[in-house]
Amino acid sequence: MSSSWGDKLRISIFGGSHTQAIGVNIEGLPAGETIVWEDLLVQMARRAPGQDRTATTRREPDEPQVLCGLLDGVTTGAPLCAMIVNQNQRPKDYSQLKYLPRPGHADYTAQVKYGGFQDVRGGGHFSGRMTAPLVFAGAVARQLLDRRGVAVGSHVVKIAGCDRADPAFDPVGLTKETLDRLNREYFPVVEPSVREAMRVAIERARLDQNSAGGQVECAILGLPAGLGDPMFDGVENRIASLVFGVPAVKGLEFGAGFAVSERLGSENNDPFYMDGGQVRCRTNHAGGILGGITSGMPVIFRAALKPTPSISREQDTVDLRTMADAKLRVTGRHDPCIVPRAAAALEAAACVAALDLLLSN
Amino acid sequence: MSSSWGDKLRISIFGGSHTQAIGVNIEGLPAGETIVWEDLLVQMARRAPGQDRTATTRREPDEPQVLCGLLDGVTTGAPLCAMIVNQNQRPKDYSQLKYLPRPGHADYTAQVKYGGFQDVRGGGHFSGRMTAPLVFAGAVARQLLDRRGVAVGSHVVKIAGCDRADPAFDPVGLTKETLDRLNREYFPVVEPSVREAMRVAIERARLDQNSAGGQVECAILGLPAGLGDPMFDGVENRIASLVFGVPAVKGLEFGAGFAVSERLGSENNDPFYMDGGQVRCRTNHAGGILGGITSGMPVIFRAALKPTPSISREQDTVDLRTMADAKLRVTGRHDPCIVPRAAAALEAAACVAALDLLLSN
Amino acid sequence: MSSSWGDKLRISIFGGSHTQAIGVNIEGLPAGETIVWEDLLVQMARRAPGQDRTATTRREPDEPQVLCGLLDGVTTGAPLCAMIVNQNQRPKDYSQLKYLPRPGHADYTAQVKYGGFQDVRGGGHFSGRMTAPLVFAGAVARQLLDRRGVAVGSHVVKIAGCDRADPAFDPVGLTKETLDRLNREYFPVVEPSVREAMRVAIERARLDQNSAGGQVECAILGLPAGLGDPMFDGVENRIASLVFGVPAVKGLEFGAGFAVSERLGSENNDPFYMDGGQVRCRTNHAGGILGGITSGMPVIFRAALKPTPSISREQDTVDLRTMADAKLRVTGRHDPCIVPRAAAALEAAACVAALDLLLSN
Amino acid sequence: MSSSWGDKLRISIFGGSHTQAIGVNIEGLPAGETIVWEDLLVQMARRAPGQDRTATTRREPDEPQVLCGLLDGVTTGAPLCAMIVNQNQRPKDYSQLKYLPRPGHADYTAQVKYGGFQDVRGGGHFSGRMTAPLVFAGAVARQLLDRRGVAVGSHVVKIAGCDRADPAFDPVGLTKETLDRLNREYFPVVEPSVREAMRVAIERARLDQNSAGGQVECAILGLPAGLGDPMFDGVENRIASLVFGVPAVKGLEFGAGFAVSERLGSENNDPFYMDGGQVRCRTNHAGGILGGITSGMPVIFRAALKPTPSISREQDTVDLRTMADAKLRVTGRHDPCIVPRAAAALEAAACVAALDLLLSN
């Protein structure tokens, strides 16, 4: 079921880039949870388009409307469905995409799968815009997590074309304060000066009719040890099955991640020690997950995001009407770099996964 | 449900390292499929322990017994359950692990989750031995895939401590012949001379009472375009949710993977072109997956595997009886490097995912 | 996941009796299917309140709005979400139900489950109004079924207090014409004169501040043999798991149903015979299902619906504030008999189940 | 997934009437639960064939072997898989069934679905023998339920051809003592004298080369109020999706069941009252379930079981080789009445559903 995810907490996402509305139905929320609307809007704003030149110039207020599930701002235990009306539509921009698929985008595979009936406008259900309902669900989950002592945050580690990287999270000493500062920012970085360098690189790509990939690191702090299940229902499996649903993600690693493949056991094992009556690890190469189960250390993952495939310079493609080689010049509004906004989506995925884990326990 | 996975094809895995038996129940296999026993044993042998010095010295014939689902070697459409009796048991080796959890292993998290009732012998249900039923399921799936023109193979890309890497698959020109040669080998590499260098590195780790991590690249060839679904049921999501069930996997990337985060759109997009009436891509940075859906190009992923946490040199840990710092020296038989045997498990995961995709279409 | 159902076709229902809107997200619809709006409204009208005196006097146009998934009236393959705005709200009617639970209703169990945070207005998510999104989903499914030669219809068999019963469907000779006539009616009966007698009984109950139960028989015609799976995914299991989601259903039987418990094998077995090259059964006590799998004969089931628990005569209950016995007199608008409108909901369940079966094949 | 069922507790059943073995993999059992082997065998014995003349003369000790999941008789939290070896096989009896399908049995539908590759021996995966693994799973669940104050029992209400019925459970005053007496019996009845009359009716059918249907009533006592979810995950939906997996079940009703369709609201509503500080109902027409959620009253359901389709008198069928009408005389060993043994299977379904409900809470 492509657009549904979850176990005790379940989300079902609907909509497309230019449909009348997009949204999400959230099942399994406990009753009696107050949802603070302002905090929710903070998260929506982090992902909303049109904020600065690093993002698409499309402007959408992205104000969600709750259709059900809240009574006086408190969850009722029934499904909570929220809708975001698509106001700013320019469907004409996309007319050619049905026959001239954009390299790197889902235009071609959607054409094969749906036989030409798919909604090509703005990528339809494959649009990065589909992360708006995910961010909504994550923002709801985040408030419940916060009450249970769990914090989620992320930062942009690198942007293609920028030779500076943001310093990685301290996987052992990471604090809630750091995450709570980052998780309200539009373009979160640990070291503020890096942000400007990254913006320059994105702007350079934009002016060059190009786009830039990047990498985001995300952390979940405060999960108790013992959550998750062995084999296919481990914390890594669950997060992965959500995170690869964020468009453009092509790689995912936990803790030391790919670096483990360069290491010996004595370098990679995280020694246990007692810390004030609590079992902790001196290092956290495992990213807080052992055997698929939380260890009580911070859960840390990094996702690689490809550059937006929609670039305005001319590209080679095929014409699906004539089945001949063709040239394509993409018009319309597109993000030169999705990475800063994707941070909000990846955090949302982490929030949804973390709450599902807590509720499934 | 931790040990079950799948949609149209569903596997349910059972057993532990030292239980009476381990096995898998496979639901959803089409009826009328001949299962060639010898080919199945080839796959089981690739993962079986005790083959050379790079692996544990535990010897298990790993001869599966089919309990149901086959009639005269042909699938009946009913669940196919296979069991492998654990013959070589040395439960005494593991007695201390309940109180002195191995760093990097699931001993501690299992203790928290199961309150001390978990089966600590050999890691129980968290053992790498649980990949044997997965390999069995994959070997069955592989035979059905083969009849449908789909080939799956892998190779060991790198081993920690070895300065040589195996050359990456050609993501565009990869052939079935290459995969069919690799997927019958115990320690598959594209360039044979690399294998010996890797073996030397593993042996060095073993003699040093240490272990080595590594990386495996896996490919699925012959899947038609149009398989998979958007968002959370894409090909990446499905493969990820299986692959992170293979013990020791800490990272996963598709196509160019983490390299996309260093790239501009013009570098990363795969241009379409017509090739004998067929739409193909000149490059394959997408790893054969666009918008979660197969493009018809080879599906390629790489997994990072951490070094076996069980090393015999002394390590810091805690004593869960006294809740005090402690020292641990792991005894028992352990792989100094799981990576060559994990290749068979990762291919099995790819086979199961690929058949599920085909049957779900 | 309480309000989601399905496998290849999946519905996720949201809303409550007095929330801003109710609706359904439908995943898994094939692309390229034209949805005829008028036919859809015919089904919505069958279930809509306020049509005659046998139903609640609440009036809702129940005009659905499609938020996504249709492009020029044709399915795109992406989730199809539809919303129905709740216009006619009288929330004041329900204030006392939180503390004085209605006998026979979910007020008390919801209070226990949701700790007082549930939406009591009109029964919230437990309201019969939640069948409106189900009817919408069924009406969409019905159009796809129709194109595939499958017809679904039902009739009201009996109403409590009426001594006349509608003649049962002929389980062997039932025709598409019969179903297509019935499945557009508000109060479907095979023998029209029975309807008036039933209406009189309902009106009698209403005037007596009472309500009436009843029974509906439903048929699915045209399903090919071979659909469904053994054990827990048989046709009966699937239909049952949906049908018991229609409020008030307390019993369900297939084919001869409970009558089989009075029979000998020679009386109950349906002999096979050849009919124009096709295998058919001379009788259809099995209701078209053998071993959970369709036989090609009409699928027939009957559901028993309890009388609406909301009756205006005084009843015994408890006061959950004082935990003492109390009296309750239910006010507000309520159906004296849900059965005629429930026929539309039961057909919708049958349509959803039948399409899921066809698509899962 | 035909042979899997469950949410927090999940069972995956395998095997066929004459395969090497049958069994079940149970996931989600809490760790630390002692399983008393003798109590388990009591349940297995209730369903085992060959006990008296009312059942098949096939004799199977049905001694399960646990392959994993128990350590010193205590659950480890890992999947518990049990296998029962099929010892007494007479495959020759069934050779003709592939071409001469038995009326009322799954032979024909399996032939269509599996294209002739299905295992026809004894009905294969469609055999009543598949309830043995279900009874095993139920017997395990029952021990956990017992520790949590929940009792499950049933009795045979009627047998076709017998003019005496067993008195229905008192839905309000039913005691744990009654259930605990019944749930250890092979042919449970409330009024012992009825059993002999039923046995006579079954024996009459057997001598007449016929078979007899019947009805079983089952109760779950001690479930707290508040379990289950609205719409499609209610207690009725869950029990129904399991119970219709017991072969021969064609009808299912909860509480007053089909009788509700004859009633007015004032007759059917169960008035609440306070009883020693606890909310209870004076009647229990709802069968302990309101809005899909337990009310704290006994959960009661009845299932109708059709007469065994395998009867030895000559029947009309078709020859699937020649596609012509044919005659069939079933040989082999068959139950003249499955109902007494089915009671154990229905209780097992109730135990599995009840434990899943408790664990999902």
Tab-separated table of C-alpha atoms in Angstrom, chain A residues 5-11 26-30 137 141-142 144-145 148 150 220 223 227-229 233-235 237-239 241-242 348-361, chain B residues 1, chain C residues 1, chain D residues 7-8:
chain	number	residue	atom	x	y	z
A	5	TRP	CA	2.724	3.330	6.636
A	6	GLY	CA	2.753	2.156	10.215
A	7	ASP	CA	1.657	-0.294	12.813
A	8	LYS	CA	0.075	1.153	15.968
A	9	LEU	CA	0.363	4.625	14.494
A	10	ARG	CA	-0.673	4.581	10.852
A	11	ILE	CA	-0.545	7.336	8.260
A	26	ILE	CA	-3.525	9.519	10.911
A	27	GLU	CA	-4.855	6.494	12.770
A	28	GLY	CA	-3.863	5.264	16.192
A	29	LEU	CA	-3.156	8.531	17.997
A	30	PRO	CA	-3.873	8.168	21.705
A	137	ALA	CA	1.931	13.927	10.667
A	141	ALA	CA	3.780	13.011	16.516
A	142	ARG	CA	6.516	15.371	17.692
A	144	LEU	CA	3.398	13.571	21.761
A	145	LEU	CA	7.068	12.607	21.732
A	148	ARG	CA	7.321	11.601	26.572
A	150	VAL	CA	11.813	12.338	23.155
A	220	ILE	CA	16.214	10.915	17.983
A	223	LEU	CA	13.964	6.743	23.369
A	227	LEU	CA	12.119	-0.637	21.495
A	228	GLY	CA	11.949	-2.378	18.141
A	229	ASP	CA	11.929	-6.010	17.118
A	233	ASP	CA	10.762	-4.976	12.290
A	234	GLY	CA	13.883	-3.452	13.738
A	235	VAL	CA	14.309	0.272	14.230
A	237	ASN	CA	13.961	-1.376	8.963
A	238	ARG	CA	11.109	0.826	10.147
A	239	ILE	CA	12.947	4.096	9.679
A	241	SER	CA	10.842	2.022	5.007
A	242	LEU	CA	9.660	5.535	5.829
A	348	ALA	CA	8.931	14.106	10.364
A	349	ALA	CA	9.684	10.548	9.284
A	350	ALA	CA	11.790	10.116	12.400
A	351	CYS	CA	8.972	11.480	14.592
A	352	VAL	CA	6.378	9.174	13.046
A	353	ALA	CA	8.662	6.157	13.373
A	354	ALA	CA	9.601	7.023	16.948
A	355	LEU	CA	6.010	7.455	18.086
A	356	ASP	CA	4.983	4.233	16.380
A	357	LEU	CA	7.816	2.489	18.232
A	358	LEU	CA	6.756	3.919	21.558
A	359	LEU	CA	3.091	3.052	21.027
A	360	SER	CA	3.889	-0.459	19.808
A	361	ASN	CA	5.828	-1.269	22.920
B	1	MET	CA	5.814	-8.565	13.218
C	1	MET	CA	-5.773	-0.262	12.261
D	7	ASP	CA	-1.453	-8.068	14.838
D	8	LYS	CA	0.655	-8.092	18.010
